[in-house]
Amino acid sequence: MPHAHPRPATGPAAQVDAWLSDFEHALTTRDVERAAELFGDVSYWRDLIAFTWNITTVEGRDGVRDLLRATLEVTGPHGFAASEEPTEADGTTTALIEFETAVGRGRGVVRLRDGRAFTLLTTLYELTGHEEPMSERRPRGAEHGVRPGRQTWLEQRTAEFSELGRTRQPYVLVVGGGQGGIALAARLRQLDVPTVVVDRNPRPGDTWRNRYKSLCLHDPVWIDHLPYLDFPANWPVFSPKDKIADWLEMYVRVMEINYWGSTTCRRAGYDPTTGAWEVVVERDGEELTLRPQHLVLATGMSGRPNIPDVPGRDRFRGDQHHSSEHPGPDAYRGRKAVIIGSNNSAHDIAAALWEAGADVTMVQRSSTLVVRSETLMELAHGRLYSERALAAGITTHKADTLVASMPFRTLPDVQKPIWDAIRERDAGFYARLERAGFLLDFGEDETGLGLKYLRRGSGYYIDVGASELIADGRVRLARGGVRELTEDSVVLTDGTALPADVVVHATGYGSMTGWAAELISQQVADTVGKVWGHGSGTTNDPGPWEGEQRNMWKPTRQEGLWFQGGNLAQARYYSLCLALQLKARQVGIPTPVYRLPEVHHRS
Amino acid sequence: MPHAHPRPATGPAAQVDAWLSDFEHALTTRDVERAAELFGDVSYWRDLIAFTWNITTVEGRDGVRDLLRATLEVTGPHGFAASEEPTEADGTTTALIEFETAVGRGRGVVRLRDGRAFTLLTTLYELTGHEEPMSERRPRGAEHGVRPGRQTWLEQRTAEFSELGRTRQPYVLVVGGGQGGIALAARLRQLDVPTVVVDRNPRPGDTWRNRYKSLCLHDPVWIDHLPYLDFPANWPVFSPKDKIADWLEMYVRVMEINYWGSTTCRRAGYDPTTGAWEVVVERDGEELTLRPQHLVLATGMSGRPNIPDVPGRDRFRGDQHHSSEHPGPDAYRGRKAVIIGSNNSAHDIAAALWEAGADVTMVQRSSTLVVRSETLMELAHGRLYSERALAAGITTHKADTLVASMPFRTLPDVQKPIWDAIRERDAGFYARLERAGFLLDFGEDETGLGLKYLRRGSGYYIDVGASELIADGRVRLARGGVRELTEDSVVLTDGTALPADVVVHATGYGSMTGWAAELISQQVADTVGKVWGHGSGTTNDPGPWEGEQRNMWKPTRQEGLWFQGGNLAQARYYSLCLALQLKARQVGIPTPVYRLPEVHHRS
């Protein structure tokens, strides 16, 4: 098939133009075989709802063929072009691209090796005819001219807020008003999808406010922007929890989100005959039933405290609480504190207790990935998210697109050298920690924090100071499982008794699937299956390989049920995907889902 | 003096480089004569605190000589360079420039004609050693490491807020928490100058919230950004009052401003022996005395309602109020409303009353400048403040600098052709208005709205619909002065009686000098003299020519007393000037003021 052979081309720009032109020709002539031939032997095509109305990655030419056979006719892709000057490094040419489909506009990234695609990212960012009212399309605010009986902006907002959920049903109900829920709600408002967000806490930001007082974001500011409104240039690198809480509260107001605080979601059920949910909520003590078409659980990976059922918990006479309910150190000066767990919260709480003059022991139950915050910023984030990146023209949007463009299968090879460098750079630090008895890991395949996060969402500490306390023994370290609690101590499996006035269970959180079981039913939870992880076959992320975060931001096996979550960066980036999927359904754009995943795991 | 002759140069960039190099050489060799020779016969140098620690414009070579003789030695200017590619049009080469002084860094604009400066703008934007903590200098938020007894961000904020004004005196007290006061306070916080803002209303933004319900900003969003935090791309073109109010409230929180709501300033006096003010405020019913070094009146050009003392005001039995207290139209359906005045508020209120079904008469007492909002945006603002401008690379900051670079003396010549074009474009509209009896003007010298604003701050309506109501008689028009009010009517000087159920006095506002008299003393008000206007010799702006807004954002004849105000654009731009002047004084940088103005007028 000589026509499928990539044209010779010199220079990155010419190479990319030639490839895009061949690709477009293959697509517009519906020549699946030719399109597949444009991909390398080892190749990946990641699609975010542009072709597949799903978030999915196919591999190799067979994968490309399969995807295109299922989606090409409906998608009608065309207009492929590089959106800025392509670059070349180490034999790989990288280009940011744009294109259109029958229903919208897309962006993406293609990486070419030897003239064929190594990776392709395609993402839909806008539905034709439903463009967001922004910039040159921004609303007028004041309608000029005279209109008897007109309502002011405030009157309209007030009316909408009081009607929605009472005399008018929202199209989408978002349960959980943290960054994930409100980022999605902001997108949906822009897209004119009637949405209500409910949260059990009174004020937006309370999920942050209510945490232990020393909490700061561990990701630096450049990664943390919410949609539409960047943090200002005077915002701190690491947001203190109360400051980020204020920002979220402000964001809800500025983005005109219909946010119901002090509202607890009691139960939800889907009625397949009406295609709507019936969701019972308690709002300021009043029970209300909402009937949205779509239910989004944005309850967070850290929404359901998990305390292992250790014998003797009811016998212990001191204070004990889950890390999410830790009140801060002030009451524990001179007291004995035992912290069970060794991830972020455990370390933060240990350091704050030590600073306040408590006698602190941390119980490490299993190995932990530790990385110094400075090192992480410089070696892992800095290239894409930093002042340096901004100065080099890498906007947050561009960085997000580049991150999204790396298929999950390729991430270990990309990450491992970075983590080798991190370990080398901080070798002395790690040696001191190990000498103190701390059990370190860098992921089962030594690929570091990012992958550990994407696989299991836990198992690490980004060091902002506590590790030195452990290294020099100021915070004592104990290792092993917890056998029981007595009246005044924590007893480990080896029999060691740790005297305790306060026990902090920094033992992590239950799964998002658990929320589905609790709010809807075990049956629906089982239908949906595991949420998060991508089938890497490592601890807490069993295979088979899925290649995308399970059930996140995309259709699930339960009609009308969606999961939104992740860190601020994911809340920002994937909220657009999810919002567009909901908008398309609202306005009746066909959304045939390619390859809805099989369910292999129940929680 | 051949050495003073500008070097021949070709191309805008070479021309600018040559001029800057000659200018710098003249300045560094302290050769005032040579520097003066680099200016044209007709030329202007506008300086914002870089050379003069004042906001002042000198004219011609004599002016340049005078300025340099007084300031050159202390200023120590150097490092002049174009900061982006100069442009040339109609024989004028324009360049954005940067430079340094002995104490800080500056920016500006130079315009060359025939190799000599026609205009020069020099502005100081940063004090060396007191750079704002932004971008690569932004605060860390979390201090890494362990520090016994450390305070969290919230604890620090809470302590600062409760101590300032009680156990610790602010360096600056800002009276008035509108956009002017809080923009300045945000700058001062960045510069680490302890500041308290007091406002009589409970919440930031209330000055907007409390106005008539249909109020929207008449300036489009691109002109209205506050420092540090731009409105997002989905913000409306014309901000509704309650939305801008919410933004201001959010801004105060995000910028960590020490804002005392529900606080009325009772009286203030300056003690020259201590160099501090004694300011008595009533805060939530409690009387407190503050002792700041500097007192900033940011009480606004629209802070003190002015109601002419018309006979019979106490006899009138219907509702009557100043436009600033107009409650909105809802209670006046089917009622007779008479609005005295014909500027922005009068028109807005008239239209809203008519829309609500009132019978409305507007009393025009003198001629008014009217311009259609669309036309104003396209012909006056669009080149610098619009999506179009942004797409052409003209950021808000660049637009602000270019606006500032036009000396006041040159503005009439620049503005008149724009207003000729506006009148031509909307000739039909203006003819209809005049046929309805409306008395139009375009400024005494037909130079339009911008200059009318800078001269007297009043006398115009930006039409968003009301003019059509007047043109076709739906809102009735009466002309002339008001002789008296009776029990149920407004009687004009020609004897016409206008029956009225409600009278709205849209009669403008008292001067900012009036605030000084009210809060401090008549003597201090007289010492300071007139605030606003620049001596154009037109109505309400008597000469002699001053060439800058009187007493605004710069030293006054009263030590430690400053005025901050203007529209959002001025609040944004000039707040930096004022903040740097205060910062320099706080840290003891010498600030010799060149040409503190003579006081010619008392109010």
PDB file of C-alpha atoms in Angstrom, chain A residues 212-430:
ATOM      1  CA  TYR A 212      -6.102  20.243  60.908  1.00  0.00           C
ATOM      2  CA  LYS A 213      -4.851  23.772  61.176  1.00  0.00           C
ATOM      3  CA  SER A 214      -1.372  23.366  59.668  1.00  0.00           C
ATOM      4  CA  LEU A 215      -2.684  21.920  56.389  1.00  0.00           C
ATOM      5  CA  CYS A 216      -1.375  23.536  53.231  1.00  0.00           C
ATOM      6  CA  LEU A 217      -1.701  22.355  49.667  1.00  0.00           C
ATOM      7  CA  HIS A 218       1.227  20.122  48.773  1.00  0.00           C
ATOM      8  CA  ASP A 219       0.959  20.995  45.092  1.00  0.00           C
ATOM      9  CA  PRO A 220       2.332  24.429  44.182  1.00  0.00           C
ATOM     10  CA  VAL A 221       0.049  27.185  42.953  1.00  0.00           C
ATOM     11  CA  TRP A 222       0.869  26.783  39.259  1.00  0.00           C
ATOM     12  CA  ILE A 223      -0.823  23.384  39.201  1.00  0.00           C
ATOM     13  CA  ASP A 224      -3.845  24.431  41.228  1.00  0.00           C
ATOM     14  CA  HIS A 225      -5.769  26.955  39.151  1.00  0.00           C
ATOM     15  CA  LEU A 226      -9.506  26.455  38.820  1.00  0.00           C
ATOM     16  CA  PRO A 227     -11.246  26.969  35.460  1.00  0.00           C
ATOM     17  CA  TYR A 228     -11.762  30.557  34.264  1.00  0.00           C
ATOM     18  CA  LEU A 229     -10.060  32.328  37.155  1.00  0.00           C
ATOM     19  CA  ASP A 230      -6.369  31.865  37.855  1.00  0.00           C
ATOM     20  CA  PHE A 231      -4.899  32.564  41.234  1.00  0.00           C
ATOM     21  CA  PRO A 232      -3.319  36.019  41.179  1.00  0.00           C
ATOM     22  CA  ALA A 233       0.441  36.485  40.942  1.00  0.00           C
ATOM     23  CA  ASN A 234       0.641  37.288  44.652  1.00  0.00           C
ATOM     24  CA  TRP A 235      -0.930  33.978  45.677  1.00  0.00           C
ATOM     25  CA  PRO A 236       1.358  31.826  47.851  1.00  0.00           C
ATOM     26  CA  VAL A 237       3.184  28.870  46.351  1.00  0.00           C
ATOM     27  CA  PHE A 238       1.529  26.491  48.829  1.00  0.00           C
ATOM     28  CA  SER A 239      -2.002  27.630  49.678  1.00  0.00           C
ATOM     29  CA  PRO A 240      -2.818  27.526  53.395  1.00  0.00           C
ATOM     30  CA  LYS A 241      -6.081  25.636  53.891  1.00  0.00           C
ATOM     31  CA  ASP A 242      -8.089  28.629  55.098  1.00  0.00           C
ATOM     32  CA  LYS A 243      -6.907  30.760  52.220  1.00  0.00           C
ATOM     33  CA  ILE A 244      -7.836  28.177  49.625  1.00  0.00           C
ATOM     34  CA  ALA A 245     -11.158  27.783  51.451  1.00  0.00           C
ATOM     35  CA  ASP A 246     -11.847  31.508  51.092  1.00  0.00           C
ATOM     36  CA  TRP A 247     -10.941  31.300  47.430  1.00  0.00           C
ATOM     37  CA  LEU A 248     -13.385  28.439  46.851  1.00  0.00           C
ATOM     38  CA  GLU A 249     -16.135  30.364  48.630  1.00  0.00           C
ATOM     39  CA  MET A 250     -15.434  33.413  46.499  1.00  0.00           C
ATOM     40  CA  TYR A 251     -15.268  31.258  43.365  1.00  0.00           C
ATOM     41  CA  VAL A 252     -18.751  29.880  43.990  1.00  0.00           C
ATOM     42  CA  ARG A 253     -20.108  33.406  44.195  1.00  0.00           C
ATOM     43  CA  VAL A 254     -18.211  34.848  41.262  1.00  0.00           C
ATOM     44  CA  MET A 255     -19.061  31.872  39.031  1.00  0.00           C
ATOM     45  CA  GLU A 256     -22.740  32.113  40.080  1.00  0.00           C
ATOM     46  CA  ILE A 257     -22.952  28.497  41.158  1.00  0.00           C
ATOM     47  CA  ASN A 258     -26.183  27.282  42.713  1.00  0.00           C
ATOM     48  CA  TYR A 259     -24.579  25.934  45.857  1.00  0.00           C
ATOM     49  CA  TRP A 260     -26.674  24.472  48.633  1.00  0.00           C
ATOM     50  CA  GLY A 261     -24.655  24.371  51.824  1.00  0.00           C
ATOM     51  CA  SER A 262     -25.790  22.499  54.949  1.00  0.00           C
ATOM     52  CA  THR A 263     -27.406  19.960  52.655  1.00  0.00           C
ATOM     53  CA  THR A 264     -26.939  16.242  53.142  1.00  0.00           C
ATOM     54  CA  CYS A 265     -27.700  13.770  50.411  1.00  0.00           C
ATOM     55  CA  ARG A 266     -29.761  11.007  52.045  1.00  0.00           C
ATOM     56  CA  ARG A 267     -30.473   8.587  49.204  1.00  0.00           C
ATOM     57  CA  ALA A 268     -30.695   8.439  45.455  1.00  0.00           C
ATOM     58  CA  GLY A 269     -32.360   6.090  43.002  1.00  0.00           C
ATOM     59  CA  TYR A 270     -32.481   6.000  39.234  1.00  0.00           C
ATOM     60  CA  ASP A 271     -35.765   5.448  37.468  1.00  0.00           C
ATOM     61  CA  PRO A 272     -35.015   3.963  34.054  1.00  0.00           C
ATOM     62  CA  THR A 273     -38.571   4.617  32.861  1.00  0.00           C
ATOM     63  CA  THR A 274     -38.343   8.390  33.367  1.00  0.00           C
ATOM     64  CA  GLY A 275     -34.588   8.507  32.861  1.00  0.00           C
ATOM     65  CA  ALA A 276     -34.255  10.642  35.970  1.00  0.00           C
ATOM     66  CA  TRP A 277     -32.895  10.304  39.445  1.00  0.00           C
ATOM     67  CA  GLU A 278     -34.868  10.765  42.592  1.00  0.00           C
ATOM     68  CA  VAL A 279     -32.529  12.211  45.149  1.00  0.00           C
ATOM     69  CA  VAL A 280     -33.619  12.942  48.676  1.00  0.00           C
ATOM     70  CA  VAL A 281     -31.635  15.656  50.399  1.00  0.00           C
ATOM     71  CA  GLU A 282     -31.936  17.303  53.770  1.00  0.00           C
ATOM     72  CA  ARG A 283     -31.376  21.003  53.454  1.00  0.00           C
ATOM     73  CA  ASP A 284     -31.169  22.959  56.670  1.00  0.00           C
ATOM     74  CA  GLY A 285     -33.379  20.318  58.273  1.00  0.00           C
ATOM     75  CA  GLU A 286     -35.945  20.258  55.472  1.00  0.00           C
ATOM     76  CA  GLU A 287     -36.305  17.142  53.324  1.00  0.00           C
ATOM     77  CA  LEU A 288     -36.482  17.814  49.592  1.00  0.00           C
ATOM     78  CA  THR A 289     -36.614  15.519  46.593  1.00  0.00           C
ATOM     79  CA  LEU A 290     -34.638  16.499  43.519  1.00  0.00           C
ATOM     80  CA  ARG A 291     -35.165  14.920  40.108  1.00  0.00           C
ATOM     81  CA  PRO A 292     -32.095  15.573  37.981  1.00  0.00           C
ATOM     82  CA  GLN A 293     -31.308  13.656  34.806  1.00  0.00           C
ATOM     83  CA  HIS A 294     -27.723  13.216  35.901  1.00  0.00           C
ATOM     84  CA  LEU A 295     -26.124  12.612  39.242  1.00  0.00           C
ATOM     85  CA  VAL A 296     -22.455  13.454  39.716  1.00  0.00           C
ATOM     86  CA  LEU A 297     -20.650  12.142  42.763  1.00  0.00           C
ATOM     87  CA  ALA A 298     -17.942  14.666  43.513  1.00  0.00           C
ATOM     88  CA  THR A 299     -17.571  13.469  47.041  1.00  0.00           C
ATOM     89  CA  GLY A 300     -13.858  13.129  46.783  1.00  0.00           C
ATOM     90  CA  MET A 301     -11.236  10.482  47.205  1.00  0.00           C
ATOM     91  CA  SER A 302     -10.865  11.859  50.710  1.00  0.00           C
ATOM     92  CA  GLY A 303     -14.520  12.051  51.582  1.00  0.00           C
ATOM     93  CA  ARG A 304     -15.112   8.853  53.590  1.00  0.00           C
ATOM     94  CA  PRO A 305     -12.777   8.399  56.548  1.00  0.00           C
ATOM     95  CA  ASN A 306     -11.545   4.848  56.859  1.00  0.00           C
ATOM     96  CA  ILE A 307     -10.695   3.568  60.340  1.00  0.00           C
ATOM     97  CA  PRO A 308      -9.672  -0.092  60.475  1.00  0.00           C
ATOM     98  CA  ASP A 309     -11.680  -1.999  63.004  1.00  0.00           C
ATOM     99  CA  VAL A 310      -8.942  -2.368  65.626  1.00  0.00           C
ATOM    100  CA  PRO A 311      -9.926  -4.183  68.824  1.00  0.00           C
ATOM    101  CA  GLY A 312     -10.111  -1.972  71.870  1.00  0.00           C
ATOM    102  CA  ARG A 313     -11.059   1.245  70.108  1.00  0.00           C
ATOM    103  CA  ASP A 314     -13.982   1.642  72.489  1.00  0.00           C
ATOM    104  CA  ARG A 315     -11.759   0.880  75.464  1.00  0.00           C
ATOM    105  CA  PHE A 316      -9.198   3.639  74.863  1.00  0.00           C
ATOM    106  CA  ARG A 317      -9.783   6.462  77.340  1.00  0.00           C
ATOM    107  CA  GLY A 318      -7.858   9.263  75.690  1.00  0.00           C
ATOM    108  CA  ASP A 319      -8.857  11.255  72.615  1.00  0.00           C
ATOM    109  CA  GLN A 320      -8.955   9.431  69.337  1.00  0.00           C
ATOM    110  CA  HIS A 321     -10.074  10.559  65.914  1.00  0.00           C
ATOM    111  CA  HIS A 322      -9.531  10.043  62.243  1.00  0.00           C
ATOM    112  CA  SER A 323      -6.965  12.414  60.718  1.00  0.00           C
ATOM    113  CA  SER A 324      -9.784  14.239  58.887  1.00  0.00           C
ATOM    114  CA  GLU A 325     -11.207  15.209  62.262  1.00  0.00           C
ATOM    115  CA  HIS A 326      -7.967  16.076  63.996  1.00  0.00           C
ATOM    116  CA  PRO A 327      -8.545  19.428  65.726  1.00  0.00           C
ATOM    117  CA  GLY A 328      -4.928  20.566  65.626  1.00  0.00           C
ATOM    118  CA  PRO A 329      -2.197  20.290  68.226  1.00  0.00           C
ATOM    119  CA  ASP A 330      -3.044  23.025  70.715  1.00  0.00           C
ATOM    120  CA  ALA A 331      -4.674  20.792  73.325  1.00  0.00           C
ATOM    121  CA  TYR A 332      -1.862  18.241  73.311  1.00  0.00           C
ATOM    122  CA  ARG A 333       1.171  20.112  74.585  1.00  0.00           C
ATOM    123  CA  GLY A 334       3.120  17.756  76.851  1.00  0.00           C
ATOM    124  CA  ARG A 335       0.798  14.849  75.989  1.00  0.00           C
ATOM    125  CA  LYS A 336       1.662  11.555  74.353  1.00  0.00           C
ATOM    126  CA  ALA A 337       0.367  11.298  70.786  1.00  0.00           C
ATOM    127  CA  VAL A 338       0.382   8.165  68.654  1.00  0.00           C
ATOM    128  CA  ILE A 339      -0.322   8.575  64.997  1.00  0.00           C
ATOM    129  CA  ILE A 340      -1.293   5.471  63.100  1.00  0.00           C
ATOM    130  CA  GLY A 341      -0.257   5.861  59.493  1.00  0.00           C
ATOM    131  CA  SER A 342       2.643   7.432  57.618  1.00  0.00           C
ATOM    132  CA  ASN A 343       1.250   9.317  54.633  1.00  0.00           C
ATOM    133  CA  ASN A 344       0.739  13.073  54.148  1.00  0.00           C
ATOM    134  CA  SER A 345      -1.758  13.717  56.936  1.00  0.00           C
ATOM    135  CA  ALA A 346       0.157  11.550  59.394  1.00  0.00           C
ATOM    136  CA  HIS A 347       3.354  13.496  58.781  1.00  0.00           C
ATOM    137  CA  ASP A 348       1.674  16.923  58.849  1.00  0.00           C
ATOM    138  CA  ILE A 349      -0.138  16.143  62.080  1.00  0.00           C
ATOM    139  CA  ALA A 350       2.990  14.654  63.643  1.00  0.00           C
ATOM    140  CA  ALA A 351       5.033  17.760  62.859  1.00  0.00           C
ATOM    141  CA  ALA A 352       2.383  20.143  64.171  1.00  0.00           C
ATOM    142  CA  LEU A 353       1.993  18.128  67.382  1.00  0.00           C
ATOM    143  CA  TRP A 354       5.745  18.083  67.867  1.00  0.00           C
ATOM    144  CA  GLU A 355       5.955  21.834  67.253  1.00  0.00           C
ATOM    145  CA  ALA A 356       3.261  22.343  69.884  1.00  0.00           C
ATOM    146  CA  GLY A 357       5.264  20.349  72.426  1.00  0.00           C
ATOM    147  CA  ALA A 358       3.620  16.933  72.305  1.00  0.00           C
ATOM    148  CA  ASP A 359       5.492  13.666  72.609  1.00  0.00           C
ATOM    149  CA  VAL A 360       4.849  12.050  69.240  1.00  0.00           C
ATOM    150  CA  THR A 361       5.148   8.524  67.891  1.00  0.00           C
ATOM    151  CA  MET A 362       4.282   7.613  64.327  1.00  0.00           C
ATOM    152  CA  VAL A 363       3.287   4.046  63.537  1.00  0.00           C
ATOM    153  CA  GLN A 364       4.382   3.077  60.051  1.00  0.00           C
ATOM    154  CA  ARG A 365       2.335   0.126  58.871  1.00  0.00           C
ATOM    155  CA  SER A 366       3.824  -0.210  55.389  1.00  0.00           C
ATOM    156  CA  SER A 367       6.407   1.456  53.210  1.00  0.00           C
ATOM    157  CA  THR A 368       5.869   5.024  52.118  1.00  0.00           C
ATOM    158  CA  LEU A 369       7.043   7.149  49.235  1.00  0.00           C
ATOM    159  CA  VAL A 370       8.665  10.316  50.555  1.00  0.00           C
ATOM    160  CA  VAL A 371       9.874  13.177  48.415  1.00  0.00           C
ATOM    161  CA  ARG A 372      11.101  16.589  49.414  1.00  0.00           C
ATOM    162  CA  SER A 373       8.724  19.292  48.245  1.00  0.00           C
ATOM    163  CA  GLU A 374      11.522  21.391  46.753  1.00  0.00           C
ATOM    164  CA  THR A 375      12.872  18.493  44.797  1.00  0.00           C
ATOM    165  CA  LEU A 376       9.452  17.516  43.528  1.00  0.00           C
ATOM    166  CA  MET A 377       8.845  21.074  42.301  1.00  0.00           C
ATOM    167  CA  GLU A 378      12.167  21.307  40.568  1.00  0.00           C
ATOM    168  CA  LEU A 379      12.533  17.894  39.036  1.00  0.00           C
ATOM    169  CA  ALA A 380       8.937  16.801  38.502  1.00  0.00           C
ATOM    170  CA  HIS A 381       6.632  19.831  38.163  1.00  0.00           C
ATOM    171  CA  GLY A 382       8.972  22.634  37.163  1.00  0.00           C
ATOM    172  CA  ARG A 383       9.195  21.985  33.462  1.00  0.00           C
ATOM    173  CA  LEU A 384       5.437  22.446  33.017  1.00  0.00           C
ATOM    174  CA  TYR A 385       4.079  24.218  36.083  1.00  0.00           C
ATOM    175  CA  SER A 386       6.266  27.009  37.460  1.00  0.00           C
ATOM    176  CA  GLU A 387       7.276  30.616  36.874  1.00  0.00           C
ATOM    177  CA  ARG A 388      10.039  29.183  34.694  1.00  0.00           C
ATOM    178  CA  ALA A 389       7.487  27.326  32.550  1.00  0.00           C
ATOM    179  CA  LEU A 390       5.306  30.424  32.266  1.00  0.00           C
ATOM    180  CA  ALA A 391       8.306  32.485  31.185  1.00  0.00           C
ATOM    181  CA  ALA A 392       8.941  29.849  28.499  1.00  0.00           C
ATOM    182  CA  GLY A 393       5.390  30.289  27.191  1.00  0.00           C
ATOM    183  CA  ILE A 394       3.977  27.133  28.755  1.00  0.00           C
ATOM    184  CA  THR A 395       0.604  28.304  29.989  1.00  0.00           C
ATOM    185  CA  THR A 396      -1.419  26.171  32.374  1.00  0.00           C
ATOM    186  CA  HIS A 397      -3.618  25.127  29.481  1.00  0.00           C
ATOM    187  CA  LYS A 398      -0.663  24.048  27.392  1.00  0.00           C
ATOM    188  CA  ALA A 399       0.887  22.188  30.300  1.00  0.00           C
ATOM    189  CA  ASP A 400      -2.411  20.395  30.933  1.00  0.00           C
ATOM    190  CA  THR A 401      -2.637  19.362  27.300  1.00  0.00           C
ATOM    191  CA  LEU A 402       0.930  18.050  27.283  1.00  0.00           C
ATOM    192  CA  VAL A 403       0.319  16.081  30.465  1.00  0.00           C
ATOM    193  CA  ALA A 404      -2.882  14.626  29.025  1.00  0.00           C
ATOM    194  CA  SER A 405      -1.052  13.687  25.847  1.00  0.00           C
ATOM    195  CA  MET A 406       1.059  11.013  27.556  1.00  0.00           C
ATOM    196  CA  PRO A 407      -0.803   7.700  27.486  1.00  0.00           C
ATOM    197  CA  PHE A 408      -0.760   5.900  30.808  1.00  0.00           C
ATOM    198  CA  ARG A 409       1.216   3.016  29.342  1.00  0.00           C
ATOM    199  CA  THR A 410       4.112   5.365  28.558  1.00  0.00           C
ATOM    200  CA  LEU A 411       4.214   7.036  31.958  1.00  0.00           C
ATOM    201  CA  PRO A 412       6.458   4.559  33.818  1.00  0.00           C
ATOM    202  CA  ASP A 413       9.235   4.954  31.246  1.00  0.00           C
ATOM    203  CA  VAL A 414       8.944   8.727  31.468  1.00  0.00           C
ATOM    204  CA  GLN A 415       8.735   8.828  35.252  1.00  0.00           C
ATOM    205  CA  LYS A 416      11.408   6.341  36.254  1.00  0.00           C
ATOM    206  CA  PRO A 417      14.416   8.454  35.189  1.00  0.00           C
ATOM    207  CA  ILE A 418      12.938  11.462  36.997  1.00  0.00           C
ATOM    208  CA  TRP A 419      12.652   9.454  40.189  1.00  0.00           C
ATOM    209  CA  ASP A 420      16.106   8.007  39.764  1.00  0.00           C
ATOM    210  CA  ALA A 421      17.353  11.585  39.630  1.00  0.00           C
ATOM    211  CA  ILE A 422      15.300  12.557  42.675  1.00  0.00           C
ATOM    212  CA  ARG A 423      16.738   9.649  44.671  1.00  0.00           C
ATOM    213  CA  GLU A 424      20.236  10.520  43.630  1.00  0.00           C
ATOM    214  CA  ARG A 425      19.858  14.179  44.445  1.00  0.00           C
ATOM    215  CA  ASP A 426      18.443  13.534  47.902  1.00  0.00           C
ATOM    216  CA  ALA A 427      20.440  10.390  48.651  1.00  0.00           C
ATOM    217  CA  GLY A 428      21.658  11.777  51.980  1.00  0.00           C
ATOM    218  CA  PHE A 429      18.150  12.653  53.045  1.00  0.00           C
ATOM    219  CA  TYR A 430      16.861   9.194  52.201  1.00  0.00           C
TER     220      TYR A 430
END
